[in-house]
CSV table of C-alpha atoms in Angstrom, one decimal:
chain,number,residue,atom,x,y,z
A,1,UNK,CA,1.8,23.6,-1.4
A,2,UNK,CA,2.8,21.6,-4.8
A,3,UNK,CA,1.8,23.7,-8.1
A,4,UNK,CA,-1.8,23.1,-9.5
A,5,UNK,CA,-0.8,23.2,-12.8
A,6,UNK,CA,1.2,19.6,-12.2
A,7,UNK,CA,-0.6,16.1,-13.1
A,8,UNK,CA,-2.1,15.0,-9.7
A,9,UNK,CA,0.3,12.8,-7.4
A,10,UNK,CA,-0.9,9.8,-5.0
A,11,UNK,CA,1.9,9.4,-2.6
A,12,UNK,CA,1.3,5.4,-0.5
A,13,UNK,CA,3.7,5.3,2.6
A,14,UNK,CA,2.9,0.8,2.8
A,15,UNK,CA,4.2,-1.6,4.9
A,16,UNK,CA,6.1,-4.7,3.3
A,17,UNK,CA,3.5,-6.9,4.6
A,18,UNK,CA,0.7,-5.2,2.8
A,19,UNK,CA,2.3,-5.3,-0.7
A,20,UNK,CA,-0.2,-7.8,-2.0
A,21,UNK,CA,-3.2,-5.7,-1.5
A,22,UNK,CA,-1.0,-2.9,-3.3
A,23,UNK,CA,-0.5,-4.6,-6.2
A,24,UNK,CA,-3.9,-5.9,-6.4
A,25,UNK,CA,-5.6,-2.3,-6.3
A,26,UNK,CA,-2.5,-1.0,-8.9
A,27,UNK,CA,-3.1,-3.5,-11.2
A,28,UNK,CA,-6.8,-3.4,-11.1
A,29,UNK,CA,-6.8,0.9,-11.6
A,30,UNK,CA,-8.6,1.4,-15.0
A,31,UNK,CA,-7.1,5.0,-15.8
A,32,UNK,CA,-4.0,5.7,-16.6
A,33,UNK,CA,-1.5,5.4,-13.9
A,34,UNK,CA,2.6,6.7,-14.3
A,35,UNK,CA,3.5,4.4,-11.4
A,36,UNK,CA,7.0,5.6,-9.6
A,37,UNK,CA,8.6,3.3,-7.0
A,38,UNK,CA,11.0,4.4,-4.3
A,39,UNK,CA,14.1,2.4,-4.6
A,40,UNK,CA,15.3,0.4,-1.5
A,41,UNK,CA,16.1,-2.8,-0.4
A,42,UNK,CA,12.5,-3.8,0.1
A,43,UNK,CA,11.0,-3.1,-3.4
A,44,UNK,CA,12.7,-5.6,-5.9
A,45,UNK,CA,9.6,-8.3,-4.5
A,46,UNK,CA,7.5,-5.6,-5.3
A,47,UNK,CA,7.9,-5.1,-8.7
A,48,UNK,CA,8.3,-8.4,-9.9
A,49,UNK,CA,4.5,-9.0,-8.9
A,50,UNK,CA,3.4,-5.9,-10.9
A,51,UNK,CA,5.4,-6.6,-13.5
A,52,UNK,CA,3.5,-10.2,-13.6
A,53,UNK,CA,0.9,-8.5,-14.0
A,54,UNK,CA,1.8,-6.1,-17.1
A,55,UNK,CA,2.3,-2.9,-14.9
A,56,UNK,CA,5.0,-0.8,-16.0
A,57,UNK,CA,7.1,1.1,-13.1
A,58,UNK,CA,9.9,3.0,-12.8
A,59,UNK,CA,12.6,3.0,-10.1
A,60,UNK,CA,14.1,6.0,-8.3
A,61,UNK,CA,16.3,6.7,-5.6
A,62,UNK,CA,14.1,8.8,-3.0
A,63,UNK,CA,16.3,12.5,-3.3
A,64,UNK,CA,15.7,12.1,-7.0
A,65,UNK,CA,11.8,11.1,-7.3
A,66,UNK,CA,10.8,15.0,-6.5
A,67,UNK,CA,12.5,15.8,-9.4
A,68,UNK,CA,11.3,13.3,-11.6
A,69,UNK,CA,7.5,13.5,-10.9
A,70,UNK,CA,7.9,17.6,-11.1
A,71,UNK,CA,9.3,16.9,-15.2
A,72,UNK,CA,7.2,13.8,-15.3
A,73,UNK,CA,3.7,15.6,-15.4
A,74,UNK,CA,4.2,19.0,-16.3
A,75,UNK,CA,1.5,20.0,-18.4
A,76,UNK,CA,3.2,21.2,-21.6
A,77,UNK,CA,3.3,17.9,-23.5
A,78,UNK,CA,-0.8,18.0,-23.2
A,79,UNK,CA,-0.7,21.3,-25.2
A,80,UNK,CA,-1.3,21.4,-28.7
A,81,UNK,CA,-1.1,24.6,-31.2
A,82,UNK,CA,-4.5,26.5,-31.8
A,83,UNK,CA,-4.0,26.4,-35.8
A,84,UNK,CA,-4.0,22.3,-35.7
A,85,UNK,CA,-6.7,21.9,-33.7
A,86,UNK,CA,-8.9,23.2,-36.9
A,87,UNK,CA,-7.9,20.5,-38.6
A,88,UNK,CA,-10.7,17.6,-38.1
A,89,UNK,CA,-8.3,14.7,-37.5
A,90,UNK,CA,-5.8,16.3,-35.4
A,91,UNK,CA,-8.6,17.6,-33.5
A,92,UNK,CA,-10.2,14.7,-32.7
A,93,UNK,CA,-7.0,13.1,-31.5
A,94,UNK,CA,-6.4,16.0,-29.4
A,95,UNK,CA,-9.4,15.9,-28.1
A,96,UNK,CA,-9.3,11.8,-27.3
A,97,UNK,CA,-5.8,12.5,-25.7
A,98,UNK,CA,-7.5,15.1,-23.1
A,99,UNK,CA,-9.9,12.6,-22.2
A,100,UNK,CA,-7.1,10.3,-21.0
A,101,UNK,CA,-5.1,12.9,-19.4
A,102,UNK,CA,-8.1,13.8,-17.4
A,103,UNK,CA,-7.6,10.7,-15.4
A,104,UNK,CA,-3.8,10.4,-15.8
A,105,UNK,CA,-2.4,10.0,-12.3
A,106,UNK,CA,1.2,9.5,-11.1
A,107,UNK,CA,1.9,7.2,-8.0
A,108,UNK,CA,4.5,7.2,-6.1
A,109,UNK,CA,5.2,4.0,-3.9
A,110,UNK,CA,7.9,3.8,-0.7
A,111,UNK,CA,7.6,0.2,0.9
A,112,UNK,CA,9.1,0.5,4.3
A,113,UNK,CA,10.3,-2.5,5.7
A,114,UNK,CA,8.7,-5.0,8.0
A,115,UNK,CA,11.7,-4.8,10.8
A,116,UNK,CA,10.5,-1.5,12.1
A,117,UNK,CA,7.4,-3.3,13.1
A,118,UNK,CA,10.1,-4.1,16.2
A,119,UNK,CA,10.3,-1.1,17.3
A,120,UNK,CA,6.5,1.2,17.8
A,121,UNK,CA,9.0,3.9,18.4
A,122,UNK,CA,10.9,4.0,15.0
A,123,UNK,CA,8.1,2.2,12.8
A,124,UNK,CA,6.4,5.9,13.5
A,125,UNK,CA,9.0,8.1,13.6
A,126,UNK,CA,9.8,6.6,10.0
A,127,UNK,CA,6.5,7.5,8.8
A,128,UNK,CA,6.8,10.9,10.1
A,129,UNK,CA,10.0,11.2,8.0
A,130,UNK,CA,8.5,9.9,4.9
A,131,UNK,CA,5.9,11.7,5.1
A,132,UNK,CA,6.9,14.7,5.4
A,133,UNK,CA,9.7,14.1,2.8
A,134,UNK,CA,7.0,12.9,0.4
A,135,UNK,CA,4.2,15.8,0.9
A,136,UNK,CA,6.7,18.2,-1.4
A,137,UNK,CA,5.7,16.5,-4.4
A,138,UNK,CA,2.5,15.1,-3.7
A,139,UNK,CA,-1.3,16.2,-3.6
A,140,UNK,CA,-2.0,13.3,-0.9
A,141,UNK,CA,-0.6,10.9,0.9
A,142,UNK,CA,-2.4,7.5,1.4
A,143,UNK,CA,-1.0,5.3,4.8
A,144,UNK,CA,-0.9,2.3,3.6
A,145,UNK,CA,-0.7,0.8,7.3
A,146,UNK,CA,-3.3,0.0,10.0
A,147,UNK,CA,-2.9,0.9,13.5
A,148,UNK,CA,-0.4,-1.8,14.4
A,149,UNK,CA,-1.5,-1.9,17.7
A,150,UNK,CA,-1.0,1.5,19.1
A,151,UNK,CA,2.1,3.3,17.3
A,152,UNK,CA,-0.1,5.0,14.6
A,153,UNK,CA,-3.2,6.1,16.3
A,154,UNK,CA,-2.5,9.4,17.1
A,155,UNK,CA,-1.4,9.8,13.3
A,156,UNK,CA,-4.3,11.1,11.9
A,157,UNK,CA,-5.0,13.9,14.9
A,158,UNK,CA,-1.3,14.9,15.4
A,159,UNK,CA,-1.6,15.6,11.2
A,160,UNK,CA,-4.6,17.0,11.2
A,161,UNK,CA,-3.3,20.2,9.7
A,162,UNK,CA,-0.5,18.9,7.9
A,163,UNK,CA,-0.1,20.9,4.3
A,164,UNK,CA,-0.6,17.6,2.7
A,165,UNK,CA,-4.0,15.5,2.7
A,166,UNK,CA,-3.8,12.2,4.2
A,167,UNK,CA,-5.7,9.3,3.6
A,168,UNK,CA,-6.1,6.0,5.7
A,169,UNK,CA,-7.1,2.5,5.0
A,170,UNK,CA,-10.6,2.6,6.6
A,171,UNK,CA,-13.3,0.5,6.9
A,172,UNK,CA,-16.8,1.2,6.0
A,173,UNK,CA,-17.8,2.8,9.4
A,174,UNK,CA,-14.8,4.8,8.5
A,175,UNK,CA,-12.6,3.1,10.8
A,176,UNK,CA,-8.9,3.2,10.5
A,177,UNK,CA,-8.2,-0.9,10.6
A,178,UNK,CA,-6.4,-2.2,13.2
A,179,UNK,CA,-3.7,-3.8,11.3
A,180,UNK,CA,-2.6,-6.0,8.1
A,181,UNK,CA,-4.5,-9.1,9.1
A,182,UNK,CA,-8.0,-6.3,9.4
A,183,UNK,CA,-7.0,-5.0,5.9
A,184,UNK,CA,-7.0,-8.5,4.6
A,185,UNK,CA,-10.0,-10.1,6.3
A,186,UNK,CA,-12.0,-6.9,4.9
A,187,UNK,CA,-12.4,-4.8,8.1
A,188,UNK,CA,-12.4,-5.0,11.6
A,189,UNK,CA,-15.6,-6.2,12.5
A,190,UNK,CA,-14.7,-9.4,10.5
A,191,UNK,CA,-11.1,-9.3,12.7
A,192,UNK,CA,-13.3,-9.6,15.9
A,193,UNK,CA,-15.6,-12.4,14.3
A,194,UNK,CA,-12.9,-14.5,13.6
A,195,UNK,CA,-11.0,-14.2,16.8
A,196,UNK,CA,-14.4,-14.7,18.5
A,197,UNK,CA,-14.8,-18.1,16.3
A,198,UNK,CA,-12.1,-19.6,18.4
A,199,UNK,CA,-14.3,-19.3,21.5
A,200,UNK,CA,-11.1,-18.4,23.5
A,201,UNK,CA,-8.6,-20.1,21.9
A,202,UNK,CA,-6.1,-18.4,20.6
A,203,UNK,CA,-5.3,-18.2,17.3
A,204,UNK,CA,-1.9,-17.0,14.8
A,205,UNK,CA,-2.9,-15.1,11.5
A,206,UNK,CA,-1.2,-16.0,8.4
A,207,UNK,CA,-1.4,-14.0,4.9
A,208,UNK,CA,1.1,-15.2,2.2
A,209,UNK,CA,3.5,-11.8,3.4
A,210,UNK,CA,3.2,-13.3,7.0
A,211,UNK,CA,3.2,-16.9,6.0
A,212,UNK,CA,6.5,-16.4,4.0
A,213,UNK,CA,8.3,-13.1,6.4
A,214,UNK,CA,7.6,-14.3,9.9
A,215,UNK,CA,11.2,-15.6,10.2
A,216,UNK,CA,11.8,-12.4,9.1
A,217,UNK,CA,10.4,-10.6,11.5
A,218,UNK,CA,11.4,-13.0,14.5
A,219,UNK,CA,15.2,-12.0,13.8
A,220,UNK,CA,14.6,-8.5,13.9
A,221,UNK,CA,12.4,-8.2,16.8
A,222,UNK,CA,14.9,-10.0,19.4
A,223,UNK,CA,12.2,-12.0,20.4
A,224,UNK,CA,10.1,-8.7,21.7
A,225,UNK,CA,7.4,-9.7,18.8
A,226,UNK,CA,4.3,-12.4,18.5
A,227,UNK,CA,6.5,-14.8,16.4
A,228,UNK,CA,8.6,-15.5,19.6
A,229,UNK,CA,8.9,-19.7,19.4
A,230,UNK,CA,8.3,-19.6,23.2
A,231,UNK,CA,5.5,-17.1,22.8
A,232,UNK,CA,3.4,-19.1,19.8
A,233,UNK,CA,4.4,-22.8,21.5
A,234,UNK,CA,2.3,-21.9,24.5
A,235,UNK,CA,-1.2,-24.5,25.0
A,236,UNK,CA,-3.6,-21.3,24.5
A,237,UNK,CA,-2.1,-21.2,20.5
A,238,UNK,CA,-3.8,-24.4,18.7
A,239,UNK,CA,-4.7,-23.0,15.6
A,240,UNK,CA,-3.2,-21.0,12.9
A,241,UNK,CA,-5.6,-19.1,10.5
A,242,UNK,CA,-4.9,-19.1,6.7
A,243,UNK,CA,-6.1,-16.2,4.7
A,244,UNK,CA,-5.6,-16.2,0.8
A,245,UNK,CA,-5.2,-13.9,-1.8
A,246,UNK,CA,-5.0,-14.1,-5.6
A,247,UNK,CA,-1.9,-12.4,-6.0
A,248,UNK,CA,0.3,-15.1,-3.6
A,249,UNK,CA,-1.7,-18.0,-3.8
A,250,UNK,CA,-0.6,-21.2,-5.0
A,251,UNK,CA,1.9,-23.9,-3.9
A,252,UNK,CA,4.2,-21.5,-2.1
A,253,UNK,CA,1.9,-20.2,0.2
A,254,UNK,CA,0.3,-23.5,1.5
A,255,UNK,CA,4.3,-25.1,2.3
A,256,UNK,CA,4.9,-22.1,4.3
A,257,UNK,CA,1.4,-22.6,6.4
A,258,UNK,CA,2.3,-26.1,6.5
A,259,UNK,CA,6.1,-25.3,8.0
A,260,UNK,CA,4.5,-23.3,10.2
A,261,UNK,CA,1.9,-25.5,11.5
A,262,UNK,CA,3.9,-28.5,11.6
A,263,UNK,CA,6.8,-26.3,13.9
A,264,UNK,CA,4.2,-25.4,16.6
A,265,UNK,CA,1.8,-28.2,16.2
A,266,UNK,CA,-1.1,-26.2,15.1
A,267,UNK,CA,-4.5,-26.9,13.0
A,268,UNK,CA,-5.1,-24.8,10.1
A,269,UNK,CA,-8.0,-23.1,9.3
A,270,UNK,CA,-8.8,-21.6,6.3
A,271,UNK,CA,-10.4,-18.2,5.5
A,272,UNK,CA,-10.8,-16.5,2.0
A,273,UNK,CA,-8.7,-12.9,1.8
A,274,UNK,CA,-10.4,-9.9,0.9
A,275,UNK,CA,-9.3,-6.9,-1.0
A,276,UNK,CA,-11.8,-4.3,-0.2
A,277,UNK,CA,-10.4,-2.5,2.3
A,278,UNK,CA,-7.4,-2.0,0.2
A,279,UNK,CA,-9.4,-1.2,-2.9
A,280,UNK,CA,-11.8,1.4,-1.5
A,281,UNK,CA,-9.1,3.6,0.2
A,282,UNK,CA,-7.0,4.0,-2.5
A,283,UNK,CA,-9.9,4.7,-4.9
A,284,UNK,CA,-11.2,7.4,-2.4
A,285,UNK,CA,-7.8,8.6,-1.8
A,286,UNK,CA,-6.7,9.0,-5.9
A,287,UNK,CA,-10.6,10.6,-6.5
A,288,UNK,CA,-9.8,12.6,-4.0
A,289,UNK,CA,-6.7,14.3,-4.7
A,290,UNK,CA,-8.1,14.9,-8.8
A,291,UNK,CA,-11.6,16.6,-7.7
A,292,UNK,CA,-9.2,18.8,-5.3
A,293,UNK,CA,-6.7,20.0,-8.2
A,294,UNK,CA,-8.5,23.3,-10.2
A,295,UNK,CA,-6.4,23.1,-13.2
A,296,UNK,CA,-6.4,19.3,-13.5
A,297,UNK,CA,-8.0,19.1,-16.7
């Protein structure tokens, strides 16, 4: 169990696909935030979009960020001696600064890449890993992930009494969504009233991380995955849906649709991206882990 006395610490285990709605609820968090990023190979993208959007972040290796958020947020820089507090000014700004440390959080962020999405197998044996890894320094851990399918279903029983508290995206029947393309059409009930829309026809899903990785994603899976050529080139696939967001909107986005379209002759259809799902977990998640701490001041 991580000391009480520390600054409280979000852990988010996300998925590469997912780092839109990431940045969104980041760069949308009105308290103070000391945001820490896990350095691999699948972070740089990351970082450049908060940085476009005036978050600051610091990089780590991963044996190094335990460490770092242990010296980061001890509370002996929030002390102030008893004899200056009597003085009016001093007191006041003491008193100011204590408001802001009480909702001072630090999160930590690992983006694990899209590839393991190839293998159910690995994709949750990795989570496991990091997980566990991660509880050490952390007062919860939000899964940034849906439940791709089938690999993370059991998650949330086979953890139930993990040391750590997780958190899920959920929607508002407190549903774990079923995957990225849930998260960013707000939930699962508006999954199944899209898919439903195409009155059997089936239909490919397209966010700007999916619009822009499925090559991606096609070279790692072998061709096991639903961005097989042979797979989405079948008659049942006429229509590929668009979903936008205002982090990767623009010009960019709409070529890749296009390419993607035009490669297996498929009408577009357009659907406004939400950010709710994303937004509401990690708000419960962060209030969460700061009601919990007793010494959190």
């Amino acid at each position: 169990m991580r000391d009480g006395s520390l600054m409280p610490v979000l852990s988010i285990i996300a998925c590469e696909m997912l780092e839109d709605e990431l940045v969104y609820v980041l760069s949308k968090d009105l308290n103070a935030v000391r945001l820490i990023t896990v350095e691999n190979r699948q972070c740089f993208r990351f970082i450049r979009k908060l940085k476009s959007r005036n978050c600051q972040v610091r990089l780590f290796p991963p044996d190094r960020i335990s460490f770092f958020t242990k010296q980061m947020n001890r509370p002996e820089s929030r002390k102030c001696p008893d004899f200056l507090l009597k003085l009016p000014l001093l007191g006041k700004i003491h008193e100011n600064m204590k408001g802001k440390n009480r909702k001072t959080i630090t999160v930590v962020v690992n983006i694990l890449k899209l590839g393991l999405h190839a293998d159910c197998d690995l994709l949750k044996s990795e989570i496991y890993r990091n997980m566990k890894e991660m509880a050490d320094f952390s007062d919860g851990i939000l899964i940034f992930y849906g439940n791709c399918g089938r690999p993370l279903r059991s998650l949330e029983a086979e953890f139930k009494d993990f040391d750590c508290p997780l958190y899920f995206l959920e929607d508002e029947k407190g549903e774990i969504v079923d995957d990225c393309i849930s998260v960013a059409l707000g939930g699962n009930d508006n999954y199944a009233e899209v898919m439903q829309s195409g009155n059997g026809t089936g239909m490919i899903y397209l966010t700007p991380m999916w619009a822009s990785g499925w090559t991606e994603m096609k070279k790692e899976s072998l061709g096991t995955s639903d961005v097989d050529k042979h797979f989405l080139k079948s008659p049942l696939y006429k229509n590929v849906v668009k979903i936008s967001n205002e982090i990767s909107r623009g010009e960019e986005f709409d070529k890749n649709v296009s390419h993607f379209a035009r490669i297996f002759d498929m009408s577009i259809i357009e659907r406004e991206g939400s950010m709710e799902i994303a937004r509401k977990s990690y708000l419960n998640a962060r209030n969460n882990i700061c009601k919990k701490l007793p010494n959190y001041p």
